[in-house]
XYZ file of C-alpha atoms in Angstrom:
539
model
C 121.095 75.232 86.827
C 120.365 75.744 90.510
C 121.942 78.857 92.013
C 121.241 79.812 95.623
C 122.934 80.895 98.836
C 123.594 77.273 99.903
C 122.766 78.019 103.573
C 125.758 80.350 103.602
C 125.397 83.881 105.010
C 128.500 85.068 103.155
C 127.177 83.764 99.853
C 123.858 85.566 100.305
C 125.536 88.766 101.485
C 128.759 89.087 99.518
C 128.744 87.080 96.296
C 125.475 85.763 94.898
C 123.425 88.389 96.743
C 125.404 91.199 95.110
C 124.227 89.981 91.703
C 120.587 90.643 92.499
C 120.518 93.445 95.098
C 120.182 96.318 92.633
C 117.362 94.625 90.768
C 115.509 94.158 94.067
C 116.114 97.775 95.074
C 114.797 98.914 91.697
C 111.581 96.929 92.188
C 111.177 98.368 95.688
C 111.758 101.875 94.344
C 108.966 101.420 91.808
C 106.583 100.378 94.587
C 107.718 103.279 96.765
C 107.129 105.741 93.924
C 103.472 104.660 93.872
C 103.052 105.566 97.557
C 101.712 108.926 98.687
C 103.139 108.532 102.179
C 105.376 105.495 102.637
C 105.305 104.453 106.276
C 107.890 101.692 106.179
C 108.830 98.138 105.316
C 107.768 94.761 106.660
C 110.558 92.250 106.040
C 109.866 88.514 106.267
C 112.780 86.074 106.481
C 114.501 83.396 108.507
C 117.661 83.885 110.535
C 119.130 80.493 109.685
C 119.075 80.294 105.874
C 121.707 81.679 103.550
C 119.354 83.979 101.640
C 117.234 84.812 104.685
C 120.283 85.821 106.692
C 122.863 87.075 104.209
C 120.748 88.741 101.554
C 118.309 90.221 104.087
C 121.127 91.914 105.987
C 122.508 93.323 102.733
C 119.048 94.549 101.753
C 118.394 96.210 105.107
C 121.700 98.040 104.911
C 120.677 99.402 101.515
C 117.179 100.331 102.727
C 118.730 102.357 105.543
C 120.820 104.234 102.996
C 118.000 104.797 100.515
C 115.033 105.362 102.820
C 116.565 106.870 105.934
C 114.231 106.830 108.900
C 111.435 104.809 107.322
C 110.384 102.070 109.722
C 111.798 98.590 109.118
C 109.995 95.820 110.986
C 111.073 92.200 110.709
C 109.021 89.030 110.977
C 111.773 86.537 111.653
C 111.859 82.758 111.988
C 114.359 82.071 114.753
C 116.360 78.801 114.925
C 114.611 76.244 117.113
C 116.454 74.440 119.941
C 116.003 70.879 118.640
C 114.886 71.334 115.022
C 117.449 72.578 112.533
C 117.319 73.073 108.777
C 121.103 73.511 108.479
C 124.149 72.745 110.608
C 125.442 76.297 110.161
C 122.280 78.000 111.465
C 124.150 79.400 114.510
C 126.717 81.074 112.251
C 124.083 82.563 109.949
C 121.884 83.764 112.801
C 124.606 85.490 114.764
C 126.098 87.087 111.660
C 122.768 88.476 110.437
C 121.725 89.635 113.918
C 124.986 91.526 114.239
C 124.665 93.112 110.796
C 120.993 94.112 111.063
C 120.988 95.209 114.704
C 121.376 98.880 113.827
C 119.094 98.729 110.781
C 116.036 97.013 112.287
C 113.516 98.933 114.376
C 111.647 95.896 115.668
C 111.907 92.132 115.005
C 108.940 89.914 115.867
C 110.208 86.427 116.676
C 108.769 82.957 116.100
C 110.459 79.566 115.861
C 109.395 76.422 114.045
C 109.679 74.059 116.999
C 107.344 76.119 119.185
C 104.780 76.332 116.375
C 105.128 72.606 115.611
C 104.267 71.862 119.248
C 101.274 74.220 119.195
C 99.942 72.585 116.013
C 100.319 69.102 117.496
C 98.791 69.999 120.847
C 96.039 72.439 119.887
C 95.122 71.318 116.383
C 95.771 67.571 116.772
C 98.019 67.525 113.702
C 100.404 64.610 114.093
C 102.843 65.768 111.420
C 102.515 69.528 110.853
C 103.650 70.775 107.463
C 105.082 74.159 106.533
C 101.605 75.055 105.289
C 100.200 74.497 108.795
C 102.983 76.556 110.341
C 102.795 79.385 107.823
C 99.031 79.769 108.129
C 99.395 80.117 111.889
C 102.146 82.701 111.429
C 99.851 84.388 108.908
C 97.242 84.870 111.648
C 99.847 86.670 113.761
C 100.881 88.931 110.896
C 97.234 89.598 110.043
C 96.510 90.627 113.632
C 99.521 92.930 113.727
C 98.585 94.599 110.445
C 94.796 94.604 110.944
C 94.753 98.117 112.359
C 96.565 99.311 109.243
C 93.901 97.750 107.025
C 90.637 98.067 108.975
C 88.860 100.536 111.202
C 88.729 99.886 114.943
C 88.182 101.401 118.371
C 91.868 101.397 119.278
C 94.340 101.231 116.414
C 98.095 100.721 116.361
C 100.478 101.759 113.578
C 104.093 100.844 112.854
C 105.621 103.705 114.809
C 103.539 102.849 117.869
C 104.981 99.332 117.894
C 108.442 100.825 118.218
C 107.431 103.450 120.750
C 105.636 101.023 123.025
C 107.700 97.854 122.620
C 111.304 99.006 122.200
C 112.659 100.717 125.321
C 116.224 100.772 123.999
C 117.329 100.487 120.343
C 119.148 97.162 120.743
C 116.380 95.569 122.822
C 113.990 95.183 119.911
C 113.078 91.475 119.763
C 109.475 90.996 120.985
C 107.976 87.524 121.232
C 104.697 86.773 119.464
C 101.827 84.794 120.988
C 98.401 84.093 119.487
C 95.187 82.782 121.030
C 93.015 80.919 120.579
C 94.674 78.288 118.404
C 91.809 75.842 118.239
C 90.500 73.211 115.826
C 87.075 73.368 114.225
C 85.870 70.388 116.264
C 86.677 72.067 119.562
C 85.409 75.482 118.480
C 82.004 73.962 117.775
C 81.606 73.319 121.495
C 83.286 76.399 122.975
C 83.897 80.086 122.344
C 86.587 81.485 124.613
C 86.022 84.725 126.511
C 88.291 87.780 126.435
C 89.682 86.795 129.829
C 90.473 83.246 128.689
C 92.298 84.219 125.512
C 94.225 86.902 127.426
C 95.353 84.386 130.050
C 96.340 81.935 127.309
C 98.856 84.417 125.900
C 100.840 84.328 129.136
C 101.102 80.528 129.231
C 104.620 79.300 128.333
C 103.192 76.523 126.134
C 101.610 79.131 123.854
C 104.780 81.161 123.291
C 105.942 81.022 119.677
C 109.605 81.027 120.647
C 110.984 78.293 122.878
C 111.713 80.284 126.009
C 109.918 80.529 129.340
C 108.677 84.064 130.129
C 108.512 83.082 133.813
C 112.321 83.100 133.792
C 112.442 86.744 132.797
C 110.715 90.069 133.287
C 108.400 91.904 130.941
C 109.433 95.314 129.698
C 106.315 95.859 127.583
C 103.222 94.106 126.278
C 101.128 94.991 123.271
C 97.733 93.242 123.153
C 96.029 93.268 119.755
C 92.408 92.095 119.985
C 90.119 91.294 117.069
C 86.416 90.646 116.725
C 83.765 90.768 119.437
C 85.809 92.611 122.065
C 84.964 95.670 124.176
C 87.393 97.775 126.250
C 85.596 96.930 129.499
C 86.350 93.211 129.104
C 89.960 93.923 128.170
C 90.378 96.146 131.203
C 89.065 93.441 133.512
C 91.222 90.726 131.910
C 94.443 92.702 132.225
C 93.630 93.740 135.784
C 93.502 90.035 136.625
C 96.792 89.384 134.838
C 98.523 92.034 136.940
C 97.627 90.234 140.150
C 99.539 87.088 139.155
C 102.896 86.677 140.849
C 104.355 84.684 137.960
C 104.095 87.678 135.615
C 106.746 90.219 136.542
C 107.596 93.572 135.022
C 110.895 95.380 135.408
C 110.560 97.963 138.146
C 111.915 100.841 136.077
C 109.148 100.572 133.500
C 105.419 101.076 134.101
C 103.319 97.935 134.132
C 101.145 99.321 131.373
C 99.800 97.479 128.369
C 99.456 98.912 124.910
C 96.094 97.752 123.568
C 94.609 97.631 120.091
C 91.012 96.611 119.400
C 89.866 95.898 115.871
C 86.270 94.978 115.092
C 87.162 92.829 112.077
C 86.852 89.207 113.276
C 89.628 86.729 112.485
C 89.408 85.096 109.062
C 90.548 81.554 108.328
C 91.386 79.743 105.106
C 88.458 77.544 104.017
C 89.261 73.897 104.604
C 92.197 74.767 106.859
C 92.935 73.488 110.345
C 92.207 76.678 112.280
C 88.649 77.228 113.441
C 86.630 80.350 112.774
C 86.296 82.168 116.114
C 84.440 85.252 117.326
C 87.467 86.864 118.944
C 91.242 86.468 119.095
C 94.279 88.236 120.496
C 97.900 88.530 119.434
C 100.335 89.500 122.173
C 103.694 91.067 121.398
C 105.867 91.083 124.495
C 109.368 92.394 125.020
C 110.770 90.218 127.778
C 114.225 89.491 129.132
C 113.414 85.772 128.792
C 114.469 85.934 125.134
C 118.042 86.105 126.427
C 117.947 82.351 127.045
C 117.329 81.824 123.327
C 120.327 84.022 122.493
C 122.472 82.166 125.049
C 121.450 78.806 123.609
C 122.437 79.903 120.118
C 125.689 81.514 121.245
C 126.694 78.225 122.865
C 126.145 76.329 119.604
C 128.160 78.969 117.759
C 131.034 78.606 120.236
C 131.145 74.817 119.893
C 131.604 75.045 116.129
C 133.814 78.105 115.986
C 136.229 76.683 118.559
C 137.114 74.090 115.908
C 136.745 76.594 113.060
C 134.245 74.142 111.569
C 132.759 75.248 108.216
C 134.511 78.621 108.442
C 136.331 78.031 105.148
C 133.009 78.078 103.258
C 132.366 81.625 104.480
C 135.900 82.873 103.911
C 135.781 81.348 100.435
C 132.888 83.672 99.576
C 134.907 86.783 100.372
C 134.082 87.212 104.058
C 136.800 88.080 106.567
C 137.188 85.541 109.369
C 137.331 88.417 111.831
C 133.629 89.033 111.208
C 132.850 85.865 113.155
C 134.577 87.181 116.275
C 133.082 90.637 115.844
C 129.558 89.252 115.504
C 129.985 86.925 118.482
C 131.202 89.797 120.666
C 128.183 91.854 119.640
C 125.832 89.025 120.629
C 127.614 88.688 123.969
C 126.980 92.395 124.481
C 123.321 91.870 123.549
C 123.023 89.131 126.184
C 124.559 91.537 128.684
C 122.086 94.249 127.678
C 119.160 91.938 128.433
C 120.721 90.970 131.741
C 121.113 94.612 132.729
C 117.600 95.721 131.803
C 116.231 92.958 134.025
C 118.060 94.204 137.096
C 115.933 96.082 139.617
C 116.773 99.743 140.038
C 117.283 99.533 143.807
C 118.828 96.471 145.420
C 120.673 97.724 148.496
C 124.047 99.291 149.152
C 126.041 96.146 148.373
C 124.658 95.873 144.835
C 126.164 99.025 143.381
C 127.282 97.358 140.169
C 123.860 95.928 139.502
C 122.246 99.286 140.161
C 124.488 100.868 137.540
C 122.184 99.958 134.680
C 122.758 102.170 131.711
C 121.371 105.668 132.231
C 120.644 105.801 128.532
C 118.425 102.734 128.783
C 116.400 104.183 131.633
C 116.005 107.610 130.073
C 114.938 106.111 126.775
C 112.413 103.860 128.499
C 110.921 106.662 130.568
C 110.683 108.797 127.451
C 109.082 106.097 125.308
C 106.578 104.778 127.811
C 103.750 106.619 129.477
C 104.343 107.685 133.065
C 100.931 106.406 134.072
C 101.011 103.119 136.012
C 98.562 100.335 136.804
C 96.099 100.961 133.997
C 95.811 100.096 130.341
C 97.317 102.485 127.840
C 94.709 103.011 125.149
C 95.675 105.484 122.445
C 93.570 106.166 119.384
C 95.784 106.459 116.359
C 94.280 109.411 114.512
C 96.936 109.482 111.800
C 96.008 106.044 110.467
C 92.370 107.071 110.200
C 93.139 110.294 108.364
C 96.222 109.559 106.273
C 97.033 106.964 103.702
C 100.228 105.439 105.056
C 101.500 102.680 102.812
C 103.644 99.718 103.822
C 105.784 97.621 101.493
C 106.202 93.936 102.350
C 109.466 92.241 101.366
C 109.570 88.443 101.497
C 113.089 87.004 101.400
C 114.235 83.404 101.105
C 112.239 80.205 101.421
C 110.682 80.986 104.802
C 109.932 84.611 103.933
C 108.279 83.728 100.621
C 106.204 80.884 102.040
C 105.004 83.008 104.958
C 104.264 85.792 102.487
C 102.183 83.447 100.372
C 100.109 82.533 103.443
C 99.755 86.180 104.510
C 98.535 87.505 101.169
C 96.096 84.621 100.865
C 94.671 85.653 104.239
C 94.618 89.367 103.380
C 92.644 88.647 100.208
C 90.116 86.540 102.095
C 89.732 89.268 104.717
C 89.146 91.988 102.132
C 87.093 89.897 99.742
C 89.621 90.149 96.932
C 89.317 87.427 94.334
C 92.319 85.413 93.059
C 92.440 87.592 89.936
C 92.801 90.745 92.041
C 89.266 91.966 91.401
C 86.822 92.901 94.135
C 83.087 92.130 93.841
C 81.101 95.191 92.807
C 78.842 94.895 95.846
C 81.771 95.143 98.277
C 83.383 98.378 99.430
C 87.137 98.481 99.681
C 88.409 97.407 103.084
C 85.001 97.744 104.678
C 84.925 101.406 103.713
C 88.270 102.239 105.312
C 90.780 103.964 103.037
C 93.634 102.444 105.061
C 93.026 99.311 102.969
C 95.331 100.997 100.466
C 98.266 100.738 102.859
C 98.800 97.202 101.547
C 97.181 97.239 98.088
C 97.412 99.572 95.125
C 94.516 99.739 92.683
C 95.217 99.720 88.960
C 93.135 101.460 86.328
C 91.494 98.138 85.472
C 90.149 97.775 89.002
C 92.717 95.162 89.952
C 94.225 95.273 93.446
C 97.963 94.614 93.464
C 99.859 93.865 96.706
C 102.583 96.296 97.677
C 105.037 93.422 97.970
C 108.214 91.907 96.588
C 109.179 88.220 96.755
C 112.903 87.445 96.547
C 114.734 84.129 96.596
C 118.034 83.311 94.978
C 116.771 79.821 94.117
C 113.532 79.988 92.096
C 111.566 77.009 93.437
C 109.665 78.784 96.222
C 109.003 81.933 94.192
C 107.647 79.649 91.475
C 105.115 78.393 94.043
C 103.843 81.970 94.299
C 104.028 82.416 90.530
C 101.846 79.342 89.947
C 99.677 79.450 93.092
C 96.011 80.296 93.593
C 96.695 84.038 93.834
C 99.291 84.158 91.047
C 97.321 86.790 89.117
C 97.639 89.223 92.015
C 101.312 89.889 91.442
C 103.056 91.700 88.629
C 105.874 89.528 87.217
C 108.413 92.143 88.300
C 107.403 91.599 91.940
C 108.641 87.987 91.856
C 112.433 87.995 91.719
C 114.889 85.107 91.490
C 118.511 84.859 90.484
C 117.431 82.955 87.399
C 116.409 86.291 85.861
C 119.909 87.648 86.433
C 121.855 84.798 84.833
C 121.060 84.439 81.105
C 123.053 81.208 80.774
C 123.392 79.234 77.562
C 124.086 75.680 78.713
C 126.086 73.256 76.552
C 123.955 71.191 74.222
C 124.427 67.492 75.029
C 122.881 64.577 73.212
C 123.776 61.416 75.117
C 123.092 60.248 78.652
C 126.825 59.767 79.157
C 127.485 63.404 78.232
C 124.723 64.614 80.567
C 126.048 62.578 83.496
C 129.568 63.778 82.868
C 128.426 67.412 82.711
C 126.551 67.121 86.019
C 129.600 65.549 87.689
C 131.896 68.157 86.225
C 129.783 71.096 87.438
C 129.430 69.559 90.888
C 133.099 68.786 91.516
C 134.818 71.679 89.796
C 133.216 74.953 90.863
C 136.355 76.882 89.912
C 135.833 75.903 86.274
C 132.221 77.091 86.247
C 132.713 80.267 84.229
C 134.572 78.582 81.409
C 132.072 75.723 81.276
C 129.109 78.079 80.998
C 130.752 79.873 78.084
C 131.436 76.631 76.293
C 128.871 75.551 73.692
C 128.708 72.067 72.332
C 126.655 71.335 69.239
C 125.085 67.963 68.590
C 127.771 67.205 66.003
C 130.762 68.317 68.037
C 133.354 66.226 69.806
C 131.985 64.878 73.131
C 132.847 66.763 76.312
C 136.044 65.545 77.957
C 137.346 65.505 81.514
C 141.015 65.160 80.656
C 143.181 67.992 79.297
C 143.601 66.024 76.050
C 140.767 67.265 73.767
C 140.919 64.110 71.639
C 140.404 61.740 74.530
C 136.758 60.520 74.923
C 135.065 60.593 78.329
C 135.413 57.437 80.363
């Protein structure tokens, strides 16, 4: 029997999700107990799916209760403008954004349509698959986490992402950009310089969310370089960027860049589409341009909700209809927040209302960001080099699990871990850096186990992890589906007619589900019947 959230936020949050939440929390607790200094959680999910939206929001609420101030960073797949996996994506996205807004410290955004276009244009893939998309997203995640796993000149940890990218608690949705995205054929003829890959990150076509940064203002940029990169080249590249008129920063925030440099060069999956390059950069930028993506989604929500379309499916799962209005109002306030932070501080006497940007926003920004202007902010993160600060990755729903599969494949290739979890005897862990243990725990048998949990209410995608190349990496308890929570004894049926009737019955009569599941039919019993008369055979 298939049991999932059916693209329904309420189902993932209130009904089906409640059946599995405590099992998931127990698995997370076991991983946390193995940590000497848990730094936080990395949560991978989509905004549009039922599990990715509903169950993730429920989980993050519980993590806030159980783990207090531990950092919670999201890697979220945002609904694309033209490509949709479900009609109700706007409902799910706005509901989960509203619910998680106070529980998430930072949410890195990508959308499928933007990545599809990048794969077609840069990699010459006519029909990109989820594997192509997820491996590209994996490169972004790898770049963001590289400083947690490898030594480098300028490292960045989870708390620094928040400090340098989030000027105000609600304004925590940075865009992700990665360069170079280049095929092996092209890479054979060219190796891009630091200046070229830096410039590429500011091109609208390379943004991994469909919005134009030229229509907004930057509040912060975090540049994460890998490979053959030296601070002098980075300094020169960013100095050039600052001279461009098309790249604007809000006037109340310094035009400084947070920079991370990691000497570990980018790794690619053998036989994949991405080329092996000497250097790469991932840019995380908090820009007011993301407001156009929120506005686009809010408009779709309004069109459906005006007719109360599909609302009964949510109410039928125990959700109050008032939550729709409450969530929509919160998103309208979020749009307003982005509009206000983009307003210049001084605009003349006649613009008093515009100049009344929230004092709290300004004070928070000035506190979080360095007062130094017009130069690169380069801070060596001593704590990461000295302390073992573990992170637990939680992969939720189809998108979260598939991205997780791609990420752990890449991590293993980067660290030289074999599919069985063993590391060759001639290789030192993480290149000699103890921070390797932030993502892996080592068992007594020398096996390296990811600090990760995979969760999906429907087992198909988790089964891909369970049977994939790196299946031996994970303990069975780390792979969780609702199937483990429902020990169902299905009726025994012997004829094709009985099987077809049973399928039809389960499909059309959900209210009878409990009684049907408790009903056993032996091979010698009277055939199942659809009519109240027990002696009447099925038609």
